[in-house]
């Protein structure tokens, strides 16, 4: 069951890559080429010197974002002793885009559960403008078009990173709003399927580990019958 689930995860990833290529590639005259700053505000909110020293918050570091998700357990800090990078305010609906080694695709959407967090300055915080769809922009960050631009920006750098002006200047092909919504929904469904399969795999591994423990400690015994019987 674990092996089958892992195969389904692999197939789901391939399906999403194919959909990204198919749905996000400009076709005909329906796509307009924009700069990212035309679709979203970048780093709109930050902590500053007026922040109370006792202000307490959960901190999203670069290592807390993997595979499109923000870690469920985040460190809590107070402003007076927080890491110097803890500056970016986030709200539900924002997109975190790693600007340090951006080719590793450290991107995630901020949900209600993380709306009170402060993110590292190693992220660009994207706040989508009302006339654009947040999910479309998020998925577009994984497109070959964006990845190619990011790779070109970090080539030859000893510290592969980009700055906010680089983020604002990224080119994005964008269809009409209704199409953005439909594409975002299709790709969200792929992510939901992926998350469900990963959760199923975790449960199966836990079940296997529990069964091994029971069998090897004698709490559960295997009854052997005649040869060939099951």
Tab-separated table of C-alpha atoms in Angstrom:
chain	number	residue	atom	x	y	z
A	1	UNK	CA	0.000	0.000	0.000
A	2	UNK	CA	2.879	2.360	0.784
A	3	UNK	CA	4.548	1.594	-2.547
A	4	UNK	CA	1.296	2.155	-4.466
A	5	UNK	CA	0.723	5.474	-2.665
A	6	UNK	CA	4.262	6.621	-3.474
A	7	UNK	CA	3.660	5.776	-7.113
A	8	UNK	CA	0.438	7.802	-7.062
A	9	UNK	CA	2.352	10.743	-5.542
A	10	UNK	CA	4.887	10.518	-8.365
A	11	UNK	CA	2.142	10.392	-11.000
A	12	UNK	CA	0.354	13.344	-9.400
A	13	UNK	CA	3.544	15.427	-9.556
A	14	UNK	CA	4.014	14.578	-13.231
A	15	UNK	CA	0.388	15.473	-13.925
A	16	UNK	CA	0.774	18.860	-12.251
A	17	UNK	CA	3.953	19.637	-14.182
A	18	UNK	CA	2.132	18.805	-17.427
A	19	UNK	CA	-0.800	21.029	-16.401
A	20	UNK	CA	1.544	23.882	-15.476
A	21	UNK	CA	3.098	23.681	-18.917
A	22	UNK	CA	-0.273	23.450	-20.661
A	23	UNK	CA	-2.298	25.990	-18.695
A	24	UNK	CA	0.305	28.680	-18.046
A	25	UNK	CA	1.786	28.859	-21.531
A	26	UNK	CA	0.568	31.937	-23.441
A	27	UNK	CA	-1.743	31.067	-26.312
A	28	UNK	CA	-3.293	33.292	-28.922
A	29	UNK	CA	-4.051	36.845	-27.844
A	30	UNK	CA	-5.694	35.999	-24.510
A	31	UNK	CA	-2.497	36.333	-22.427
A	32	UNK	CA	-0.940	39.699	-21.620
A	33	UNK	CA	2.692	40.060	-20.608
A	34	UNK	CA	3.033	42.015	-17.361
A	35	UNK	CA	5.664	42.709	-14.777
A	36	UNK	CA	4.956	41.085	-11.440
A	37	UNK	CA	4.690	44.494	-9.773
A	38	UNK	CA	1.677	45.125	-11.994
A	39	UNK	CA	-0.089	42.145	-10.407
A	40	UNK	CA	1.005	42.384	-6.779
A	41	UNK	CA	2.451	44.696	-4.139
A	42	UNK	CA	5.863	43.543	-2.882
A	43	UNK	CA	6.749	43.849	0.830
A	44	UNK	CA	3.850	46.162	1.589
A	45	UNK	CA	4.094	45.847	5.406
A	46	UNK	CA	7.092	45.614	7.759
A	47	UNK	CA	7.971	46.008	11.421
A	48	UNK	CA	9.828	49.229	12.230
A	49	UNK	CA	11.398	51.152	15.101
A	50	UNK	CA	7.958	51.997	16.519
A	51	UNK	CA	7.239	48.307	17.202
A	52	UNK	CA	6.961	47.669	20.984
A	53	UNK	CA	9.919	45.700	22.342
A	54	UNK	CA	7.495	43.231	23.975
A	55	UNK	CA	5.593	42.526	20.755
A	56	UNK	CA	5.299	38.720	20.472
A	57	UNK	CA	4.944	36.819	17.224
A	58	UNK	CA	5.540	33.499	15.464
A	59	UNK	CA	8.410	33.656	13.016
A	60	UNK	CA	8.516	32.138	9.527
A	61	UNK	CA	12.142	31.468	8.617
A	62	UNK	CA	13.380	30.249	5.237
A	63	UNK	CA	13.642	26.679	6.559
A	64	UNK	CA	9.959	26.767	7.606
A	65	UNK	CA	8.732	26.789	3.990
A	66	UNK	CA	9.011	23.566	2.008
A	67	UNK	CA	6.942	21.947	-0.745
A	68	UNK	CA	4.544	24.882	-0.854
A	69	UNK	CA	3.680	24.672	2.838
A	70	UNK	CA	4.488	26.640	5.984
A	71	UNK	CA	5.593	24.480	8.919
A	72	UNK	CA	2.886	23.845	11.499
A	73	UNK	CA	5.229	24.499	14.428
A	74	UNK	CA	6.930	27.906	14.335
A	75	UNK	CA	9.253	29.514	16.862
A	76	UNK	CA	7.813	32.372	18.920
A	77	UNK	CA	9.861	35.512	19.547
A	78	UNK	CA	9.531	38.952	21.091
A	79	UNK	CA	10.666	41.908	19.033
A	80	UNK	CA	13.511	42.957	21.337
A	81	UNK	CA	15.346	39.625	20.950
A	82	UNK	CA	14.041	38.408	17.587
A	83	UNK	CA	16.334	37.555	14.659
A	84	UNK	CA	17.313	40.662	12.686
A	85	UNK	CA	15.612	39.197	9.587
A	86	UNK	CA	12.217	39.029	11.341
A	87	UNK	CA	10.590	42.058	9.691
A	88	UNK	CA	8.011	41.138	7.039
A	89	UNK	CA	4.376	41.375	8.179
A	90	UNK	CA	2.036	38.893	6.502
A	91	UNK	CA	-1.736	38.574	6.283
A	92	UNK	CA	-3.979	35.804	5.050
A	93	UNK	CA	-3.901	35.718	1.259
A	94	UNK	CA	-0.275	36.811	0.894
A	95	UNK	CA	2.305	34.758	-0.996
A	96	UNK	CA	5.777	34.095	0.397
A	97	UNK	CA	8.469	33.959	-2.267
A	98	UNK	CA	11.969	33.055	-1.140
A	99	UNK	CA	14.555	35.491	-2.524
A	100	UNK	CA	17.475	33.463	-1.140
A	101	UNK	CA	18.265	30.557	-3.467
A	102	UNK	CA	14.942	31.223	-5.205
A	103	UNK	CA	15.651	28.422	-7.690
A	104	UNK	CA	14.846	26.001	-4.815
A	105	UNK	CA	11.233	27.245	-5.044
A	106	UNK	CA	10.604	28.144	-1.414
A	107	UNK	CA	7.114	29.533	-2.050
A	108	UNK	CA	3.918	29.267	0.001
A	109	UNK	CA	0.515	30.844	0.461
A	110	UNK	CA	-0.314	32.407	3.815
A	111	UNK	CA	-3.563	31.123	5.298
A	112	UNK	CA	-5.650	32.194	8.278
A	113	UNK	CA	-3.561	30.036	10.635
A	114	UNK	CA	-0.421	32.075	9.900
A	115	UNK	CA	-1.948	35.523	9.478
A	116	UNK	CA	-0.345	36.800	12.705
A	117	UNK	CA	3.193	35.770	11.754
A	118	UNK	CA	6.285	37.745	10.842
A	119	UNK	CA	8.364	36.429	7.946
A	120	UNK	CA	12.071	36.641	7.261
A	121	UNK	CA	13.431	39.346	4.956
A	122	UNK	CA	14.676	36.342	2.963
A	123	UNK	CA	11.143	36.301	1.532
A	124	UNK	CA	9.394	38.745	-0.729
A	125	UNK	CA	5.807	39.042	0.496
A	126	UNK	CA	3.439	39.349	-2.460
A	127	UNK	CA	-0.006	40.881	-1.928
A	128	UNK	CA	-2.070	40.297	-5.060
A	129	UNK	CA	-3.950	43.300	-6.428
A	130	UNK	CA	-7.778	42.969	-6.550
A	131	UNK	CA	-7.969	42.503	-10.329
A	132	UNK	CA	-5.711	39.430	-10.250
A	133	UNK	CA	-6.138	35.961	-8.780
A	134	UNK	CA	-3.821	34.999	-5.921
A	135	UNK	CA	-3.806	31.274	-6.745
A	136	UNK	CA	-2.944	31.898	-10.392
A	137	UNK	CA	0.060	34.024	-9.426
A	138	UNK	CA	1.193	31.479	-6.829
A	139	UNK	CA	1.153	28.588	-9.285
A	140	UNK	CA	2.796	30.739	-11.950
A	141	UNK	CA	5.861	31.021	-9.693
A	142	UNK	CA	6.480	27.319	-10.407
A	143	UNK	CA	6.249	27.740	-14.186
A	144	UNK	CA	9.212	27.201	-16.488
A	145	UNK	CA	8.923	30.850	-17.473
A	146	UNK	CA	9.572	32.102	-13.916
A	147	UNK	CA	12.144	29.403	-13.086
A	148	UNK	CA	14.127	30.369	-16.184
A	149	UNK	CA	14.156	34.021	-15.111
A	150	UNK	CA	15.235	33.119	-11.559
A	151	UNK	CA	18.047	30.882	-12.791
A	152	UNK	CA	19.327	33.685	-15.025
A	153	UNK	CA	19.331	36.129	-12.105
A	154	UNK	CA	21.346	33.920	-9.713
A	155	UNK	CA	23.886	32.463	-12.171
A	156	UNK	CA	27.494	32.997	-11.054
A	157	UNK	CA	26.606	34.422	-7.656
A	158	UNK	CA	28.509	33.282	-4.539
A	159	UNK	CA	25.362	34.029	-2.542
A	160	UNK	CA	22.461	33.178	-4.847
A	161	UNK	CA	19.794	35.686	-3.984
A	162	UNK	CA	17.656	38.290	-5.674
A	163	UNK	CA	16.377	41.592	-4.349
A	164	UNK	CA	12.830	43.023	-4.274
A	165	UNK	CA	13.380	45.011	-7.468
A	166	UNK	CA	14.261	41.752	-9.261
A	167	UNK	CA	10.999	40.254	-8.009
A	168	UNK	CA	8.983	43.264	-9.178
A	169	UNK	CA	10.561	43.027	-12.643
A	170	UNK	CA	9.761	39.345	-13.241
A	171	UNK	CA	7.676	38.886	-16.381
A	172	UNK	CA	4.324	37.099	-16.053
A	173	UNK	CA	1.904	36.029	-18.779
A	174	UNK	CA	-1.610	36.627	-17.552
A	175	UNK	CA	-5.004	35.704	-19.068
A	176	UNK	CA	-8.319	37.441	-18.235
A	177	UNK	CA	-9.470	37.228	-14.620
A	178	UNK	CA	-12.063	34.478	-15.181
A	179	UNK	CA	-9.406	32.293	-16.802
A	180	UNK	CA	-7.015	33.007	-13.948
A	181	UNK	CA	-9.637	31.754	-11.483
A	182	UNK	CA	-10.291	28.568	-13.447
A	183	UNK	CA	-6.587	27.773	-13.856
A	184	UNK	CA	-5.934	28.461	-10.182
A	185	UNK	CA	-8.769	26.119	-9.161
A	186	UNK	CA	-7.518	23.271	-11.384
A	187	UNK	CA	-3.997	23.518	-9.967
A	188	UNK	CA	-5.341	23.836	-6.408
A	189	UNK	CA	-7.118	20.513	-6.929
A	190	UNK	CA	-3.766	18.938	-7.886
A	191	UNK	CA	-2.228	20.266	-4.677
A	192	UNK	CA	-5.143	18.970	-2.598
A	193	UNK	CA	-4.719	15.535	-4.168
A	194	UNK	CA	-0.973	15.659	-3.422
A	195	UNK	CA	-1.564	16.627	0.207
A	196	UNK	CA	-4.104	13.835	0.632
A	197	UNK	CA	-1.681	11.253	-0.766
A	198	UNK	CA	1.152	12.454	1.456
A	199	UNK	CA	-1.129	12.219	4.490
A	200	UNK	CA	-2.211	8.715	3.439
A	201	UNK	CA	1.446	7.683	3.131
A	202	UNK	CA	2.229	9.010	6.631
A	203	UNK	CA	-0.696	7.056	8.095
A	204	UNK	CA	0.347	3.848	6.322
A	205	UNK	CA	3.939	4.170	7.541
A	206	UNK	CA	2.712	4.742	11.099
A	207	UNK	CA	0.446	1.693	10.819
A	208	UNK	CA	3.336	-0.433	9.534
A	209	UNK	CA	5.645	0.750	12.328
A	210	UNK	CA	3.004	-0.075	14.952
A	211	UNK	CA	2.470	-3.541	13.443
A	212	UNK	CA	6.214	-4.265	13.390
A	213	UNK	CA	6.446	-3.265	17.053
A	214	UNK	CA	3.564	-5.573	17.984
A	215	UNK	CA	4.985	-8.521	16.054
A	216	UNK	CA	8.570	-8.178	17.290
A	217	UNK	CA	7.569	-7.790	20.946
A	218	UNK	CA	5.128	-10.702	20.914
A	219	UNK	CA	2.056	-8.603	21.609
A	220	UNK	CA	0.642	-9.961	18.365
A	221	UNK	CA	1.420	-13.473	17.147
A	222	UNK	CA	1.190	-15.080	13.733
A	223	UNK	CA	-0.602	-18.397	13.649
A	224	UNK	CA	0.932	-20.799	11.153
A	225	UNK	CA	-1.387	-23.332	9.489
A	226	UNK	CA	-0.655	-26.183	7.131
A	227	UNK	CA	1.690	-25.555	4.184
A	228	UNK	CA	0.007	-23.530	1.488
A	229	UNK	CA	-2.882	-22.424	3.703
A	230	UNK	CA	-3.459	-18.746	4.346
